[in-house]
PDB file of N, CA, C and O in Angstrom:
ATOM      1  N   MET A   1       0.840  -1.161   0.000  1.00  0.00           N
ATOM      2  CA  MET A   1       0.000   0.000   0.000  1.00  0.00           C
ATOM      3  C   MET A   1       0.897   1.239   0.000  1.00  0.00           C
ATOM      4  O   MET A   1       1.933   1.269   0.642  1.00  0.00           O
ATOM      5  N   LYS A   2       0.505   2.286  -0.734  1.00  0.00           N
ATOM      6  CA  LYS A   2       1.233   3.570  -0.749  1.00  0.00           C
ATOM      7  C   LYS A   2       0.588   4.476   0.289  1.00  0.00           C
ATOM      8  O   LYS A   2      -0.610   4.710   0.270  1.00  0.00           O
ATOM      9  N   ILE A   3       1.390   4.994   1.216  1.00  0.00           N
ATOM     10  CA  ILE A   3       0.898   5.813   2.312  1.00  0.00           C
ATOM     11  C   ILE A   3       1.601   7.168   2.272  1.00  0.00           C
ATOM     12  O   ILE A   3       2.827   7.233   2.181  1.00  0.00           O
ATOM     13  N   GLY A   4       0.820   8.244   2.335  1.00  0.00           N
ATOM     14  CA  GLY A   4       1.362   9.596   2.357  1.00  0.00           C
ATOM     15  C   GLY A   4       1.348  10.152   3.770  1.00  0.00           C
ATOM     16  O   GLY A   4       0.352  10.021   4.480  1.00  0.00           O
ATOM     17  N   LEU A   5       2.455  10.752   4.166  1.00  0.00           N
ATOM     18  CA  LEU A   5       2.579  11.343   5.496  1.00  0.00           C
ATOM     19  C   LEU A   5       2.922  12.823   5.351  1.00  0.00           C
ATOM     20  O   LEU A   5       3.895  13.180   4.691  1.00  0.00           O
ATOM     21  N   ALA A   6       2.127  13.689   5.981  1.00  0.00           N
ATOM     22  CA  ALA A   6       2.389  15.131   5.958  1.00  0.00           C
ATOM     23  C   ALA A   6       3.165  15.523   7.208  1.00  0.00           C
ATOM     24  O   ALA A   6       2.932  14.989   8.286  1.00  0.00           O
ATOM     25  N   THR A   7       4.098  16.446   7.047  1.00  0.00           N
ATOM     26  CA  THR A   7       4.929  16.901   8.152  1.00  0.00           C
ATOM     27  C   THR A   7       5.261  18.379   7.966  1.00  0.00           C
ATOM     28  O   THR A   7       5.378  18.840   6.825  1.00  0.00           O
ATOM     29  N   PRO A   8       5.390  19.127   9.054  1.00  0.00           N
ATOM     30  CA  PRO A   8       5.708  20.551   8.913  1.00  0.00           C
ATOM     31  C   PRO A   8       7.083  20.810   8.310  1.00  0.00           C
ATOM     32  O   PRO A   8       7.264  21.756   7.571  1.00  0.00           O
ATOM     33  N   SER A   9       8.061  19.985   8.621  1.00  0.00           N
ATOM     34  CA  SER A   9       9.417  20.203   8.109  1.00  0.00           C
ATOM     35  C   SER A   9      10.078  18.856   7.858  1.00  0.00           C
ATOM     36  O   SER A   9       9.663  17.834   8.378  1.00  0.00           O
ATOM     37  N   TRP A  10      11.111  18.889   7.023  1.00  0.00           N
ATOM     38  CA  TRP A  10      11.816  17.670   6.676  1.00  0.00           C
ATOM     39  C   TRP A  10      13.247  18.005   6.364  1.00  0.00           C
ATOM     40  O   TRP A  10      13.501  19.085   5.823  1.00  0.00           O
ATOM     41  N   PRO A  11      14.181  17.163   6.661  1.00  0.00           N
ATOM     42  CA  PRO A  11      14.072  15.845   7.281  1.00  0.00           C
ATOM     43  C   PRO A  11      13.801  15.921   8.776  1.00  0.00           C
ATOM     44  O   PRO A  11      14.084  16.926   9.433  1.00  0.00           O
ATOM     45  N   GLY A  12      13.254  14.859   9.291  1.00  0.00           N
ATOM     46  CA  GLY A  12      12.793  14.818  10.667  1.00  0.00           C
ATOM     47  C   GLY A  12      13.860  15.023  11.719  1.00  0.00           C
ATOM     48  O   GLY A  12      13.612  15.646  12.728  1.00  0.00           O
ATOM     49  N   GLY A  13      15.047  14.517  11.515  1.00  0.00           N
ATOM     50  CA  GLY A  13      16.095  14.640  12.513  1.00  0.00           C
ATOM     51  C   GLY A  13      16.788  15.991  12.522  1.00  0.00           C
ATOM     52  O   GLY A  13      17.576  16.292  13.400  1.00  0.00           O
ATOM     53  N   ARG A  14      16.510  16.835  11.554  1.00  0.00           N
ATOM     54  CA  ARG A  14      17.204  18.118  11.436  1.00  0.00           C
ATOM     55  C   ARG A  14      16.544  19.221  12.263  1.00  0.00           C
ATOM     56  O   ARG A  14      17.162  20.214  12.591  1.00  0.00           O
ATOM     57  N   ASN A  15      15.275  19.061  12.613  1.00  0.00           N
ATOM     58  CA  ASN A  15      14.542  20.094  13.331  1.00  0.00           C
ATOM     59  C   ASN A  15      13.994  19.554  14.639  1.00  0.00           C
ATOM     60  O   ASN A  15      13.640  18.382  14.734  1.00  0.00           O
ATOM     61  N   ALA A  16      13.885  20.441  15.627  1.00  0.00           N
ATOM     62  CA  ALA A  16      13.290  20.045  16.903  1.00  0.00           C
ATOM     63  C   ALA A  16      11.774  20.150  16.769  1.00  0.00           C
ATOM     64  O   ALA A  16      11.169  21.154  17.098  1.00  0.00           O
ATOM     65  N   ASN A  17      11.187  19.114  16.215  1.00  0.00           N
ATOM     66  CA  ASN A  17       9.761  19.118  15.937  1.00  0.00           C
ATOM     67  C   ASN A  17       9.237  17.710  16.169  1.00  0.00           C
ATOM     68  O   ASN A  17       9.652  16.772  15.504  1.00  0.00           O
ATOM     69  N   GLY A  18       8.316  17.542  17.087  1.00  0.00           N
ATOM     70  CA  GLY A  18       7.810  16.216  17.416  1.00  0.00           C
ATOM     71  C   GLY A  18       7.112  15.523  16.267  1.00  0.00           C
ATOM     72  O   GLY A  18       7.202  14.303  16.113  1.00  0.00           O
ATOM     73  N   ILE A  19       6.404  16.293  15.441  1.00  0.00           N
ATOM     74  CA  ILE A  19       5.694  15.680  14.318  1.00  0.00           C
ATOM     75  C   ILE A  19       6.692  15.125  13.312  1.00  0.00           C
ATOM     76  O   ILE A  19       6.556  13.991  12.837  1.00  0.00           O
ATOM     77  N   SER A  20       7.702  15.908  12.964  1.00  0.00           N
ATOM     78  CA  SER A  20       8.700  15.455  11.992  1.00  0.00           C
ATOM     79  C   SER A  20       9.456  14.231  12.491  1.00  0.00           C
ATOM     80  O   SER A  20       9.725  13.303  11.721  1.00  0.00           O
ATOM     81  N   THR A  21       9.779  14.209  13.769  1.00  0.00           N
ATOM     82  CA  THR A  21      10.459  13.052  14.344  1.00  0.00           C
ATOM     83  C   THR A  21       9.558  11.826  14.300  1.00  0.00           C
ATOM     84  O   THR A  21       9.987  10.724  13.944  1.00  0.00           O
ATOM     85  N   THR A  22       8.289  12.014  14.627  1.00  0.00           N
ATOM     86  CA  THR A  22       7.338  10.901  14.587  1.00  0.00           C
ATOM     87  C   THR A  22       7.186  10.372  13.170  1.00  0.00           C
ATOM     88  O   THR A  22       7.157   9.149  12.956  1.00  0.00           O
ATOM     89  N   VAL A  23       7.099  11.257  12.183  1.00  0.00           N
ATOM     90  CA  VAL A  23       6.977  10.833  10.787  1.00  0.00           C
ATOM     91  C   VAL A  23       8.206  10.030  10.366  1.00  0.00           C
ATOM     92  O   VAL A  23       8.096   9.048   9.634  1.00  0.00           O
ATOM     93  N   THR A  24       9.386  10.428  10.843  1.00  0.00           N
ATOM     94  CA  THR A  24      10.605   9.677  10.523  1.00  0.00           C
ATOM     95  C   THR A  24      10.489   8.223  10.968  1.00  0.00           C
ATOM     96  O   THR A  24      10.720   7.294  10.178  1.00  0.00           O
ATOM     97  N   PHE A  25      10.111   8.011  12.229  1.00  0.00           N
ATOM     98  CA  PHE A  25      10.012   6.653  12.748  1.00  0.00           C
ATOM     99  C   PHE A  25       8.817   5.895  12.174  1.00  0.00           C
ATOM    100  O   PHE A  25       8.897   4.685  11.925  1.00  0.00           O
ATOM    101  N   LEU A  26       7.719   6.598  11.930  1.00  0.00           N
ATOM    102  CA  LEU A  26       6.549   5.960  11.338  1.00  0.00           C
ATOM    103  C   LEU A  26       6.855   5.482   9.919  1.00  0.00           C
ATOM    104  O   LEU A  26       6.495   4.359   9.544  1.00  0.00           O
ATOM    105  N   ALA A  27       7.530   6.312   9.146  1.00  0.00           N
ATOM    106  CA  ALA A  27       7.903   5.923   7.780  1.00  0.00           C
ATOM    107  C   ALA A  27       8.814   4.697   7.790  1.00  0.00           C
ATOM    108  O   ALA A  27       8.626   3.771   6.995  1.00  0.00           O
ATOM    109  N   GLU A  28       9.786   4.669   8.698  1.00  0.00           N
ATOM    110  CA  GLU A  28      10.687   3.513   8.790  1.00  0.00           C
ATOM    111  C   GLU A  28       9.909   2.237   9.119  1.00  0.00           C
ATOM    112  O   GLU A  28      10.156   1.188   8.530  1.00  0.00           O
ATOM    113  N   GLY A  29       8.980   2.334  10.059  1.00  0.00           N
ATOM    114  CA  GLY A  29       8.190   1.165  10.437  1.00  0.00           C
ATOM    115  C   GLY A  29       7.282   0.687   9.319  1.00  0.00           C
ATOM    116  O   GLY A  29       7.152  -0.519   9.080  1.00  0.00           O
ATOM    117  N   LEU A  30       6.656   1.616   8.627  1.00  0.00           N
ATOM    118  CA  LEU A  30       5.776   1.242   7.524  1.00  0.00           C
ATOM    119  C   LEU A  30       6.567   0.600   6.384  1.00  0.00           C
ATOM    120  O   LEU A  30       6.129  -0.391   5.791  1.00  0.00           O
ATOM    121  N   GLU A  31       7.730   1.161   6.081  1.00  0.00           N
ATOM    122  CA  GLU A  31       8.566   0.580   5.030  1.00  0.00           C
ATOM    123  C   GLU A  31       9.064  -0.806   5.428  1.00  0.00           C
ATOM    124  O   GLU A  31       9.127  -1.717   4.584  1.00  0.00           O
ATOM    125  N   ALA A  32       9.381  -1.001   6.689  1.00  0.00           N
ATOM    126  CA  ALA A  32       9.817  -2.320   7.156  1.00  0.00           C
ATOM    127  C   ALA A  32       8.694  -3.348   7.045  1.00  0.00           C
ATOM    128  O   ALA A  32       8.951  -4.543   6.915  1.00  0.00           O
ATOM    129  N   SER A  33       7.446  -2.863   7.059  1.00  0.00           N
ATOM    130  CA  SER A  33       6.288  -3.752   6.919  1.00  0.00           C
ATOM    131  C   SER A  33       5.904  -3.962   5.460  1.00  0.00           C
ATOM    132  O   SER A  33       4.908  -4.615   5.171  1.00  0.00           O
ATOM    133  N   GLY A  34       6.662  -3.368   4.533  1.00  0.00           N
ATOM    134  CA  GLY A  34       6.430  -3.593   3.118  1.00  0.00           C
ATOM    135  C   GLY A  34       5.599  -2.529   2.414  1.00  0.00           C
ATOM    136  O   GLY A  34       5.213  -2.711   1.267  1.00  0.00           O
ATOM    137  N   HIS A  35       5.323  -1.415   3.078  1.00  0.00           N
ATOM    138  CA  HIS A  35       4.526  -0.350   2.464  1.00  0.00           C
ATOM    139  C   HIS A  35       5.432   0.671   1.790  1.00  0.00           C
ATOM    140  O   HIS A  35       6.570   0.870   2.198  1.00  0.00           O
ATOM    141  N   ASP A  36       4.902   1.322   0.748  1.00  0.00           N
ATOM    142  CA  ASP A  36       5.593   2.450   0.123  1.00  0.00           C
ATOM    143  C   ASP A  36       5.136   3.713   0.829  1.00  0.00           C
ATOM    144  O   ASP A  36       3.952   3.879   1.112  1.00  0.00           O
ATOM    145  N   VAL A  37       6.063   4.626   1.095  1.00  0.00           N
ATOM    146  CA  VAL A  37       5.748   5.845   1.829  1.00  0.00           C
ATOM    147  C   VAL A  37       6.131   7.060   0.991  1.00  0.00           C
ATOM    148  O   VAL A  37       7.209   7.112   0.411  1.00  0.00           O
ATOM    149  N   ALA A  38       5.210   8.015   0.936  1.00  0.00           N
ATOM    150  CA  ALA A  38       5.482   9.327   0.344  1.00  0.00           C
ATOM    151  C   ALA A  38       5.386  10.349   1.471  1.00  0.00           C
ATOM    152  O   ALA A  38       4.494  10.276   2.310  1.00  0.00           O
ATOM    153  N   ILE A  39       6.308  11.292   1.486  1.00  0.00           N
ATOM    154  CA  ILE A  39       6.353  12.298   2.547  1.00  0.00           C
ATOM    155  C   ILE A  39       6.088  13.671   1.925  1.00  0.00           C
ATOM    156  O   ILE A  39       6.707  14.040   0.928  1.00  0.00           O
ATOM    157  N   PHE A  40       5.153  14.400   2.529  1.00  0.00           N
ATOM    158  CA  PHE A  40       4.748  15.718   2.051  1.00  0.00           C
ATOM    159  C   PHE A  40       5.148  16.784   3.075  1.00  0.00           C
ATOM    160  O   PHE A  40       4.391  17.078   3.991  1.00  0.00           O
ATOM    161  N   PRO A  41       6.351  17.362   2.958  1.00  0.00           N
ATOM    162  CA  PRO A  41       6.755  18.407   3.912  1.00  0.00           C
ATOM    163  C   PRO A  41       6.204  19.765   3.504  1.00  0.00           C
ATOM    164  O   PRO A  41       6.150  20.099   2.326  1.00  0.00           O
ATOM    165  N   LEU A  42       5.797  20.541   4.490  1.00  0.00           N
ATOM    166  CA  LEU A  42       5.345  21.897   4.207  1.00  0.00           C
ATOM    167  C   LEU A  42       6.525  22.840   4.045  1.00  0.00           C
ATOM    168  O   LEU A  42       6.467  23.808   3.294  1.00  0.00           O
ATOM    169  N   TYR A  43       7.632  22.563   4.780  1.00  0.00           N
ATOM    170  CA  TYR A  43       8.821  23.413   4.725  1.00  0.00           C
ATOM    171  C   TYR A  43      10.058  22.537   4.774  1.00  0.00           C
ATOM    172  O   TYR A  43      10.004  21.404   5.210  1.00  0.00           O
ATOM    173  N   GLY A  44      11.186  23.054   4.336  1.00  0.00           N
ATOM    174  CA  GLY A  44      12.434  22.296   4.374  1.00  0.00           C
ATOM    175  C   GLY A  44      12.944  22.021   2.979  1.00  0.00           C
ATOM    176  O   GLY A  44      12.289  22.311   1.989  1.00  0.00           O
ATOM    177  N   ASP A  45      14.122  21.452   2.914  1.00  0.00           N
ATOM    178  CA  ASP A  45      14.748  21.130   1.635  1.00  0.00           C
ATOM    179  C   ASP A  45      14.642  19.632   1.403  1.00  0.00           C
ATOM    180  O   ASP A  45      15.422  18.856   1.939  1.00  0.00           O
ATOM    181  N   PRO A  46      13.662  19.203   0.608  1.00  0.00           N
ATOM    182  CA  PRO A  46      13.423  17.774   0.420  1.00  0.00           C
ATOM    183  C   PRO A  46      14.248  17.127  -0.680  1.00  0.00           C
ATOM    184  O   PRO A  46      14.034  15.976  -1.009  1.00  0.00           O
ATOM    185  N   SER A  47      15.189  17.827  -1.271  1.00  0.00           N
ATOM    186  CA  SER A  47      15.854  17.330  -2.469  1.00  0.00           C
ATOM    187  C   SER A  47      16.664  16.052  -2.257  1.00  0.00           C
ATOM    188  O   SER A  47      16.921  15.336  -3.208  1.00  0.00           O
ATOM    189  N   ASP A  48      17.053  15.731  -1.029  1.00  0.00           N
ATOM    190  CA  ASP A  48      17.901  14.557  -0.793  1.00  0.00           C
ATOM    191  C   ASP A  48      17.118  13.253  -0.663  1.00  0.00           C
ATOM    192  O   ASP A  48      17.690  12.185  -0.766  1.00  0.00           O
ATOM    193  N   ASP A  49      15.840  13.331  -0.399  1.00  0.00           N
ATOM    194  CA  ASP A  49      15.060  12.145  -0.057  1.00  0.00           C
ATOM    195  C   ASP A  49      14.129  11.761  -1.211  1.00  0.00           C
ATOM    196  O   ASP A  49      13.242  12.530  -1.567  1.00  0.00           O
ATOM    197  N   PRO A  50      14.309  10.574  -1.799  1.00  0.00           N
ATOM    198  CA  PRO A  50      13.470  10.182  -2.934  1.00  0.00           C
ATOM    199  C   PRO A  50      12.004   9.949  -2.561  1.00  0.00           C
ATOM    200  O   PRO A  50      11.150   9.913  -3.443  1.00  0.00           O
ATOM    201  N   ARG A  51      11.694   9.820  -1.283  1.00  0.00           N
ATOM    202  CA  ARG A  51      10.300   9.603  -0.869  1.00  0.00           C
ATOM    203  C   ARG A  51       9.495  10.886  -0.824  1.00  0.00           C
ATOM    204  O   ARG A  51       8.268  10.865  -0.770  1.00  0.00           O
ATOM    205  N   VAL A  52      10.168  12.028  -0.879  1.00  0.00           N
ATOM    206  CA  VAL A  52       9.512  13.318  -0.695  1.00  0.00           C
ATOM    207  C   VAL A  52       8.803  13.771  -1.973  1.00  0.00           C
ATOM    208  O   VAL A  52       9.346  13.688  -3.062  1.00  0.00           O
ATOM    209  N   VAL A  53       7.572  14.257  -1.776  1.00  0.00           N
ATOM    210  CA  VAL A  53       6.805  14.881  -2.844  1.00  0.00           C
ATOM    211  C   VAL A  53       6.669  16.350  -2.445  1.00  0.00           C
ATOM    212  O   VAL A  53       6.005  16.670  -1.458  1.00  0.00           O
ATOM    213  N   ALA A  54       7.331  17.239  -3.183  1.00  0.00           N
ATOM    214  CA  ALA A  54       7.312  18.664  -2.847  1.00  0.00           C
ATOM    215  C   ALA A  54       5.974  19.266  -3.238  1.00  0.00           C
ATOM    216  O   ALA A  54       5.466  19.048  -4.332  1.00  0.00           O
ATOM    217  N   LEU A  55       5.395  20.008  -2.320  1.00  0.00           N
ATOM    218  CA  LEU A  55       4.143  20.705  -2.588  1.00  0.00           C
ATOM    219  C   LEU A  55       4.438  22.083  -3.145  1.00  0.00           C
ATOM    220  O   LEU A  55       5.364  22.759  -2.689  1.00  0.00           O
ATOM    221  N   PRO A  56       3.663  22.535  -4.135  1.00  0.00           N
ATOM    222  CA  PRO A  56       3.876  23.897  -4.630  1.00  0.00           C
ATOM    223  C   PRO A  56       3.521  24.906  -3.545  1.00  0.00           C
ATOM    224  O   PRO A  56       2.686  24.615  -2.682  1.00  0.00           O
ATOM    225  N   PRO A  57       4.137  26.088  -3.556  1.00  0.00           N
ATOM    226  CA  PRO A  57       3.886  27.077  -2.502  1.00  0.00           C
ATOM    227  C   PRO A  57       2.407  27.408  -2.305  1.00  0.00           C
ATOM    228  O   PRO A  57       1.980  27.667  -1.195  1.00  0.00           O
ATOM    229  N   SER A  58       1.614  27.374  -3.334  1.00  0.00           N
ATOM    230  CA  SER A  58       0.199  27.721  -3.199  1.00  0.00           C
ATOM    231  C   SER A  58      -0.589  26.685  -2.405  1.00  0.00           C
ATOM    232  O   SER A  58      -1.694  26.956  -1.947  1.00  0.00           O
ATOM    233  N   ARG A  59      -0.056  25.491  -2.211  1.00  0.00           N
ATOM    234  CA  ARG A  59      -0.749  24.431  -1.482  1.00  0.00           C
ATOM    235  C   ARG A  59      -0.381  24.406  -0.003  1.00  0.00           C
ATOM    236  O   ARG A  59      -0.920  23.637   0.760  1.00  0.00           O
ATOM    237  N   ARG A  60       0.565  25.236   0.402  1.00  0.00           N
ATOM    238  CA  ARG A  60       1.010  25.264   1.788  1.00  0.00           C
ATOM    239  C   ARG A  60       0.103  26.176   2.602  1.00  0.00           C
ATOM    240  O   ARG A  60      -0.411  27.166   2.117  1.00  0.00           O
ATOM    241  N   ARG A  61      -0.033  25.857   3.858  1.00  0.00           N
ATOM    242  CA  ARG A  61      -0.848  26.681   4.745  1.00  0.00           C
ATOM    243  C   ARG A  61      -0.009  27.837   5.295  1.00  0.00           C
ATOM    244  O   ARG A  61       1.201  27.735   5.401  1.00  0.00           O
ATOM    245  N   PRO A  62      -0.678  28.939   5.689  1.00  0.00           N
ATOM    246  CA  PRO A  62       0.082  30.041   6.298  1.00  0.00           C
ATOM    247  C   PRO A  62       0.750  29.619   7.594  1.00  0.00           C
ATOM    248  O   PRO A  62       0.276  28.708   8.271  1.00  0.00           O
ATOM    249  N   THR A  63       1.847  30.290   7.936  1.00  0.00           N
ATOM    250  CA  THR A  63       2.587  29.914   9.146  1.00  0.00           C
ATOM    251  C   THR A  63       2.019  30.544  10.394  1.00  0.00           C
ATOM    252  O   THR A  63       2.378  30.163  11.487  1.00  0.00           O
ATOM    253  N   THR A  64       1.144  31.520  10.273  1.00  0.00           N
ATOM    254  CA  THR A  64       0.565  32.163  11.453  1.00  0.00           C
ATOM    255  C   THR A  64      -0.931  31.895  11.509  1.00  0.00           C
ATOM    256  O   THR A  64      -1.597  31.810  10.478  1.00  0.00           O
ATOM    257  N   LEU A  65      -1.443  31.787  12.714  1.00  0.00           N
ATOM    258  CA  LEU A  65      -2.866  31.593  12.895  1.00  0.00           C
ATOM    259  C   LEU A  65      -3.538  32.942  13.071  1.00  0.00           C
ATOM    260  O   LEU A  65      -3.006  33.837  13.732  1.00  0.00           O
ATOM    261  N   ARG A  66      -4.675  33.093  12.495  1.00  0.00           N
ATOM    262  CA  ARG A  66      -5.411  34.340  12.628  1.00  0.00           C
ATOM    263  C   ARG A  66      -6.621  34.121  13.517  1.00  0.00           C
ATOM    264  O   ARG A  66      -7.273  33.091  13.422  1.00  0.00           O
ATOM    265  N   PRO A  67      -6.937  35.105  14.385  1.00  0.00           N
ATOM    266  CA  PRO A  67      -8.086  34.926  15.300  1.00  0.00           C
ATOM    267  C   PRO A  67      -9.412  34.886  14.587  1.00  0.00           C
ATOM    268  O   PRO A  67      -9.595  35.285  13.520  1.00  0.00           O
TER     269      PRO A  67
END
């Protein structure tokens, strides 16, 4: 099965971010179980990782929350 995982930044070990770290370990576990994984980072330089699918800037959410 192909599974997509969204994360605020990538790679997971480069930033102090619990979601990115969790996605790193989740992707490893899913791949060890025979699944294909695609990673969708909102920010970061994904060029080194073949699993990454870069989102165009218009598909990213704003970084600040508005009341």
